[in-house]
Coordinates of C-alpha atoms in Angstrom, one line a residue:
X1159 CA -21.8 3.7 21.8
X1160 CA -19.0 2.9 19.5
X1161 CA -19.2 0.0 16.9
X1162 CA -16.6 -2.6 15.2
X1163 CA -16.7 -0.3 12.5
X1164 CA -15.8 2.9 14.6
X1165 CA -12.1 0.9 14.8
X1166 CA -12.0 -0.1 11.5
X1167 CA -11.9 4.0 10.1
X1168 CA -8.7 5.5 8.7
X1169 CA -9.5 8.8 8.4
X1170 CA -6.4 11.3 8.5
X1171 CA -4.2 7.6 7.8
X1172 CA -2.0 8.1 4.6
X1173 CA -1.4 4.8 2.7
X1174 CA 1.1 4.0 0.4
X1175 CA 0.7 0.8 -1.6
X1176 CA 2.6 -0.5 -3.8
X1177 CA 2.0 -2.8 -7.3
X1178 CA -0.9 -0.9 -6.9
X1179 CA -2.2 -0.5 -10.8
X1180 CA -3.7 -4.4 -11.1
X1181 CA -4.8 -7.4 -8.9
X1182 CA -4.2 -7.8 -4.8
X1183 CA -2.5 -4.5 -4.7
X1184 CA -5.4 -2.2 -6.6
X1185 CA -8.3 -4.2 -4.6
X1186 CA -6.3 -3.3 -1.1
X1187 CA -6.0 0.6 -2.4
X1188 CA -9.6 0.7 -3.3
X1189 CA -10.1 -1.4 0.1
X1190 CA -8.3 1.6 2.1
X1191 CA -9.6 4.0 0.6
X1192 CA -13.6 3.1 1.4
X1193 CA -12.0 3.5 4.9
X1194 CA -11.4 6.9 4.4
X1195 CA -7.7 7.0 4.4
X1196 CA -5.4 8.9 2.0
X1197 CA -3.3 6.8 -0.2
X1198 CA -0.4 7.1 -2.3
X1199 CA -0.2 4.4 -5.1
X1200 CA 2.7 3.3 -6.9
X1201 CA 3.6 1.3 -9.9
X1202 CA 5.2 1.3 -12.9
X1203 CA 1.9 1.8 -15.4
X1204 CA 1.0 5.2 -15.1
X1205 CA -2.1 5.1 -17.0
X1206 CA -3.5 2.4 -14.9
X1207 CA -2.7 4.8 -12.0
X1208 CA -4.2 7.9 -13.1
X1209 CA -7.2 5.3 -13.6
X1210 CA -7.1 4.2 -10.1
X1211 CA -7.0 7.5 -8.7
X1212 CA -10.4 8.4 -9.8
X1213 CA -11.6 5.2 -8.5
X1214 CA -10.0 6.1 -4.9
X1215 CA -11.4 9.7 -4.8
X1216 CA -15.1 7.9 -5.7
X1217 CA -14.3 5.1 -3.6
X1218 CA -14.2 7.4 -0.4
X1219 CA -10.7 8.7 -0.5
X1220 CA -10.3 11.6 0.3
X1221 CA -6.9 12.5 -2.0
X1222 CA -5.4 10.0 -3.9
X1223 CA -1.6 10.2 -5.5
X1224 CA 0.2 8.3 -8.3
X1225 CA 4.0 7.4 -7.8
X1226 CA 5.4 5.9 -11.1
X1227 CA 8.4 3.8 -9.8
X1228 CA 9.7 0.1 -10.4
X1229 CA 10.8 -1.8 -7.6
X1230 CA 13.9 -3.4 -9.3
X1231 CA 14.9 -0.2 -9.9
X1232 CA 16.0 1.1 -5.9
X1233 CA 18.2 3.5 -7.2
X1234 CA 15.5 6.1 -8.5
X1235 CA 13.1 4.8 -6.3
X1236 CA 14.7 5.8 -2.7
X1237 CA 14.5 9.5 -4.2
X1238 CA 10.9 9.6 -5.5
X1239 CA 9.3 7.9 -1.8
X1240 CA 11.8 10.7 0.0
X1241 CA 10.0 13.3 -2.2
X1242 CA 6.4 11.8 -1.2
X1243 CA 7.1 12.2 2.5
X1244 CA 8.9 15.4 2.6
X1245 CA 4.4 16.1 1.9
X1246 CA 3.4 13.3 3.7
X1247 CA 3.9 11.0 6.8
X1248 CA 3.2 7.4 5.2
X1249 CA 1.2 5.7 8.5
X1250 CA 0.2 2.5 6.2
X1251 CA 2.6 0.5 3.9
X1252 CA 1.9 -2.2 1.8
X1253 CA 4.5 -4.4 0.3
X1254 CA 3.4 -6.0 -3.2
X1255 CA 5.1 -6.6 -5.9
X1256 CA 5.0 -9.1 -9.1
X1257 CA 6.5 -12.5 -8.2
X1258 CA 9.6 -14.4 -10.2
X1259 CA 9.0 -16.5 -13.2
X1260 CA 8.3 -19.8 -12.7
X1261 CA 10.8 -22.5 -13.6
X1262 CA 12.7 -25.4 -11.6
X1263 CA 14.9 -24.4 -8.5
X1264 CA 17.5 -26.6 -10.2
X1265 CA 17.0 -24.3 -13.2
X1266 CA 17.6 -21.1 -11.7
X1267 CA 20.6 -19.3 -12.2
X1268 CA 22.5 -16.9 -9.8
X1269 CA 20.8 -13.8 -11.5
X1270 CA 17.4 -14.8 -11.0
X1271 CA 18.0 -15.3 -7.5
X1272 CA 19.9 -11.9 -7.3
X1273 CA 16.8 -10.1 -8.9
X1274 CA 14.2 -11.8 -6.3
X1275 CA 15.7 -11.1 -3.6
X1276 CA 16.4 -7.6 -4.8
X1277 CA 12.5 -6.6 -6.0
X1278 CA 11.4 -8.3 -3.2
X1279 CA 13.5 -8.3 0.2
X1280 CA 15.8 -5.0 -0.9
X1281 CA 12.9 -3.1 -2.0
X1282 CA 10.5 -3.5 1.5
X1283 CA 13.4 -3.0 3.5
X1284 CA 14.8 0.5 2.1
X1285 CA 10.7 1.6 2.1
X1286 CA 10.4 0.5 5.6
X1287 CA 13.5 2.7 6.4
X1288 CA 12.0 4.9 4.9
X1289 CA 8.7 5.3 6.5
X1290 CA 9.5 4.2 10.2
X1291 CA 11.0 7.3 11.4
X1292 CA 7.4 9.1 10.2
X1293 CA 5.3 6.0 12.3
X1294 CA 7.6 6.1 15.4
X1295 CA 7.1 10.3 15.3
X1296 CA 2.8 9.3 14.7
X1297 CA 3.2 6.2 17.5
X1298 CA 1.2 4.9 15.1
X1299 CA 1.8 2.0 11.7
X1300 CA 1.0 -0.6 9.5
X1301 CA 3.1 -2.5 7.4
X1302 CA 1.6 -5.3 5.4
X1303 CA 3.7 -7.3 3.2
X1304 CA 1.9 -9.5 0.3
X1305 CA 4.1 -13.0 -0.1
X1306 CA 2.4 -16.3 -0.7
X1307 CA 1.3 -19.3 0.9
X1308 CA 5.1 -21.0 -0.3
X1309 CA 6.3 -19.4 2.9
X1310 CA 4.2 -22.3 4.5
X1311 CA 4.4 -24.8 1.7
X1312 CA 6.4 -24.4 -1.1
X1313 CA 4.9 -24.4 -4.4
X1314 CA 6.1 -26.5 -7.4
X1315 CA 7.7 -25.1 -10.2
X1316 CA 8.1 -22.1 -8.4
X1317 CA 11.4 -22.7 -6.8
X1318 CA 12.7 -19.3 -7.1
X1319 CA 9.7 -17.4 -5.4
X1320 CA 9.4 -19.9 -2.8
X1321 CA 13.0 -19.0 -1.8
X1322 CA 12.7 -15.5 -1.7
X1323 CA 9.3 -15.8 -0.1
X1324 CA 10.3 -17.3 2.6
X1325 CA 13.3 -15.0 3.1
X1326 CA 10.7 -12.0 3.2
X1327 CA 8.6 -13.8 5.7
X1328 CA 11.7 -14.1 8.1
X1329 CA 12.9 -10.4 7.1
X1330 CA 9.4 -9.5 8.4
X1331 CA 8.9 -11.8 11.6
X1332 CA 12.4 -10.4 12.5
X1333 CA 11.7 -6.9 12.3
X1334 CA 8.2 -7.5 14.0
X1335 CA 10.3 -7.7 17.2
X1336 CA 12.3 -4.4 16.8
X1337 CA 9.7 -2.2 16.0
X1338 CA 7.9 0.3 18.5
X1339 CA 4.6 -0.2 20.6
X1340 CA 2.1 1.0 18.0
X1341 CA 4.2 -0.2 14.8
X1342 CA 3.2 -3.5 13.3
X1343 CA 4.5 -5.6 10.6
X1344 CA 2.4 -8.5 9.3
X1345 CA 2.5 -10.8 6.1
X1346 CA -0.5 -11.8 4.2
X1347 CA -0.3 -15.6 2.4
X1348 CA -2.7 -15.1 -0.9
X1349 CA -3.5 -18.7 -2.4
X1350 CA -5.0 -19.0 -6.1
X1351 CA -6.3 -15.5 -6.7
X1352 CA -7.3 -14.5 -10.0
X1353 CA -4.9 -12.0 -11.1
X1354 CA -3.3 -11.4 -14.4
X1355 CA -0.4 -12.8 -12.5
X1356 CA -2.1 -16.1 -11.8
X1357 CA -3.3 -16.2 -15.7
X1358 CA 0.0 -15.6 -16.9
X1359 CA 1.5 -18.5 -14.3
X1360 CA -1.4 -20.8 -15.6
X1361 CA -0.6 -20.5 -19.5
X1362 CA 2.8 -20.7 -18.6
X1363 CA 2.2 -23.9 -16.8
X1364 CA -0.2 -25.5 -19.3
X1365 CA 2.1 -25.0 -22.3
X1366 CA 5.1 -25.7 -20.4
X1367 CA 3.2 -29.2 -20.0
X1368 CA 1.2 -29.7 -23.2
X1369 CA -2.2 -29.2 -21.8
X1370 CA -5.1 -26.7 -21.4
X1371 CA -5.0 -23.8 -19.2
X1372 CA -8.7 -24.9 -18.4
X1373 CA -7.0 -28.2 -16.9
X1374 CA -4.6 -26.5 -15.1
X1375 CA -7.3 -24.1 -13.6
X1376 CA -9.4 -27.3 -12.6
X1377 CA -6.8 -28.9 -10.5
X1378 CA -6.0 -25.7 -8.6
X1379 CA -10.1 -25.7 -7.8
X1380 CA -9.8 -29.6 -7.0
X1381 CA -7.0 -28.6 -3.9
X1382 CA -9.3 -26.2 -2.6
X1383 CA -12.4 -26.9 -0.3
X1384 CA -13.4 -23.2 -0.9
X1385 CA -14.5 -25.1 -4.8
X1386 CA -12.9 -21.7 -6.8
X1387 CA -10.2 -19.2 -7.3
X1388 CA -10.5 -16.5 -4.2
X1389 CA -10.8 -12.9 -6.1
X1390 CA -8.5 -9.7 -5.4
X1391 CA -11.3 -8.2 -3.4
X1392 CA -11.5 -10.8 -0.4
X1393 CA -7.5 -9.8 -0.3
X1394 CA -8.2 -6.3 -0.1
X1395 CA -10.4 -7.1 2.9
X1396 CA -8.0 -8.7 4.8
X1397 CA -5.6 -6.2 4.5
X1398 CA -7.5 -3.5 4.8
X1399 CA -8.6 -5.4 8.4
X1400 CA -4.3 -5.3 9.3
X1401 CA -4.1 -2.2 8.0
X1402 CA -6.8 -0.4 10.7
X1403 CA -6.8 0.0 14.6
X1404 CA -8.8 -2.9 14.8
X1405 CA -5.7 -5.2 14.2
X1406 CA -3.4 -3.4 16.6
X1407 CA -2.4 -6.3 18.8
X1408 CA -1.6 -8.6 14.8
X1409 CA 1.9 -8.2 14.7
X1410 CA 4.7 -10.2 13.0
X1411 CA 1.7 -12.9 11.9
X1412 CA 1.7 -14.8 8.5
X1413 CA -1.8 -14.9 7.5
X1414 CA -3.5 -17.5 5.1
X1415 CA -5.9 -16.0 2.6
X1416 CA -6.5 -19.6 0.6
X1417 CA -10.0 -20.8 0.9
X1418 CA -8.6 -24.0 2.9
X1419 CA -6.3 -25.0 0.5
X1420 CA -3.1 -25.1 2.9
X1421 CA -2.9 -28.1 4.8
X1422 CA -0.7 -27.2 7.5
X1423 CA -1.5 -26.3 11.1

């Protein structure tokens, strides 16, 4: 007799994730890889990578890759995901990158929405080109984008991001509907994790407003019935649930990760 976790197995699945070398995006490699898959992970901080590698292999991956690239930079990295699946079909992407800054909508200039939508949007779409043809040839994919719960409810003082997150939520639930039987696309919504990003964005807020980062910390807590932060790890789970065969009738959904904090339906 088979069991849940029978389904849940990626052995000979090759995953490439990307913003791999910190927060959400290492916790969903090391997630994928206690699965058994193969993955692929890609950043711009090599040493962190050659780090994480280890980590996979003792994790339960059984080979594990590094692919220094930068997202803003689509030029160079078209070439260097080519080269990777000239060895590999990719069967499992995941989409993660470092948000914008935060700062007033009214604020923002041309630029910074130019460079959102471009590290964000751009960059999924010319990997998804990328990898489809390999997943149509398998009949088999997973693509799992990592956005935010602004596509929901916009966040304040992060008027950029929730712009371009929402455009990466459409971009997705669109292509949910041309994809092929077997191919799914699905968005995970993180709420207050503690990453470095989510540090960073708290300092940033608590100077910006003359207070301690511990009070700004303490009124994230106070919106959340969960009582705390979530940690990378509980992400990782989640996506590692979209990511297997278990999850192969989840397509084009936006999933809530938040510990109850979002209030909409």
């Amino acid at each position: 007799m088979h069991s849940i976790f029978d389904n849940m197995a990626l052995h000979d699945r090759h995953a490439l994730v990307c913003g791999a070398s910190a927060g959400i995006g290492r916790a969903a490699a090391l997630a994928l890889a206690r699965m058994g898959a193969t993955i692929t992970v890609l950043a711009r901080r090599e040493a962190r990578l050659q780090d994480l590698a280890s980590e996979l292999l003792g994790a339960g991956s059984p080979r594990a890759e590094i692919l220094v690239a930068d997202m803003d930079d689509r030029e160079s990295l078209l070439p260097k995901v080519q080269g990777l699946l000239s060895r590999s079909v990719v069967h499992i992407l995941i989409n993660n990158s470092g948000g914008p800054p935060p700062g007033r909508l009214l604020d923002a200039a041309e630029e910074d929405f130019l460079a959102a939508f471009g590290r964000h949007v751009l960059s999924a779409h010319l990997l998804v080109k990328a990898v489809l043809p390999g997943m149509k040839k398998a009949g088999w994919g997973r693509i799992i984008n990592i956005i935010s719960l602004s596509v929901r409810e916009p966040i304040p003082n992060l008027g950029v991001s929730n712009t371009v997150r929402g455009a990466m939520a459409s971009w997705a639930k669109s292509m949910a509907a041309e994809f092929p039987p077997g191919v799914t696309i699905n968005n995970v919504l993180p709420g207050y994790t503690d990453t470095e990003r989510l540090r960073t964005l708290k300092e940033s807020i608590a100077a910006g407003r003359g207070v301690s980062a511990g009070l700004v910390e303490s009124e994230w807590v106070s919106s959340i019935p969960e009582g705390r932060l979530g940690n990378p790890e509980e992400l990782g789970s989640v996506i590692a649930f979209l990511a297997s065969p278990a999850a192969s009738y989840v397509r084009g959904a936006s999933i809530p990760v938040d510990g109850g904090r979002l209030r909409c339906i």
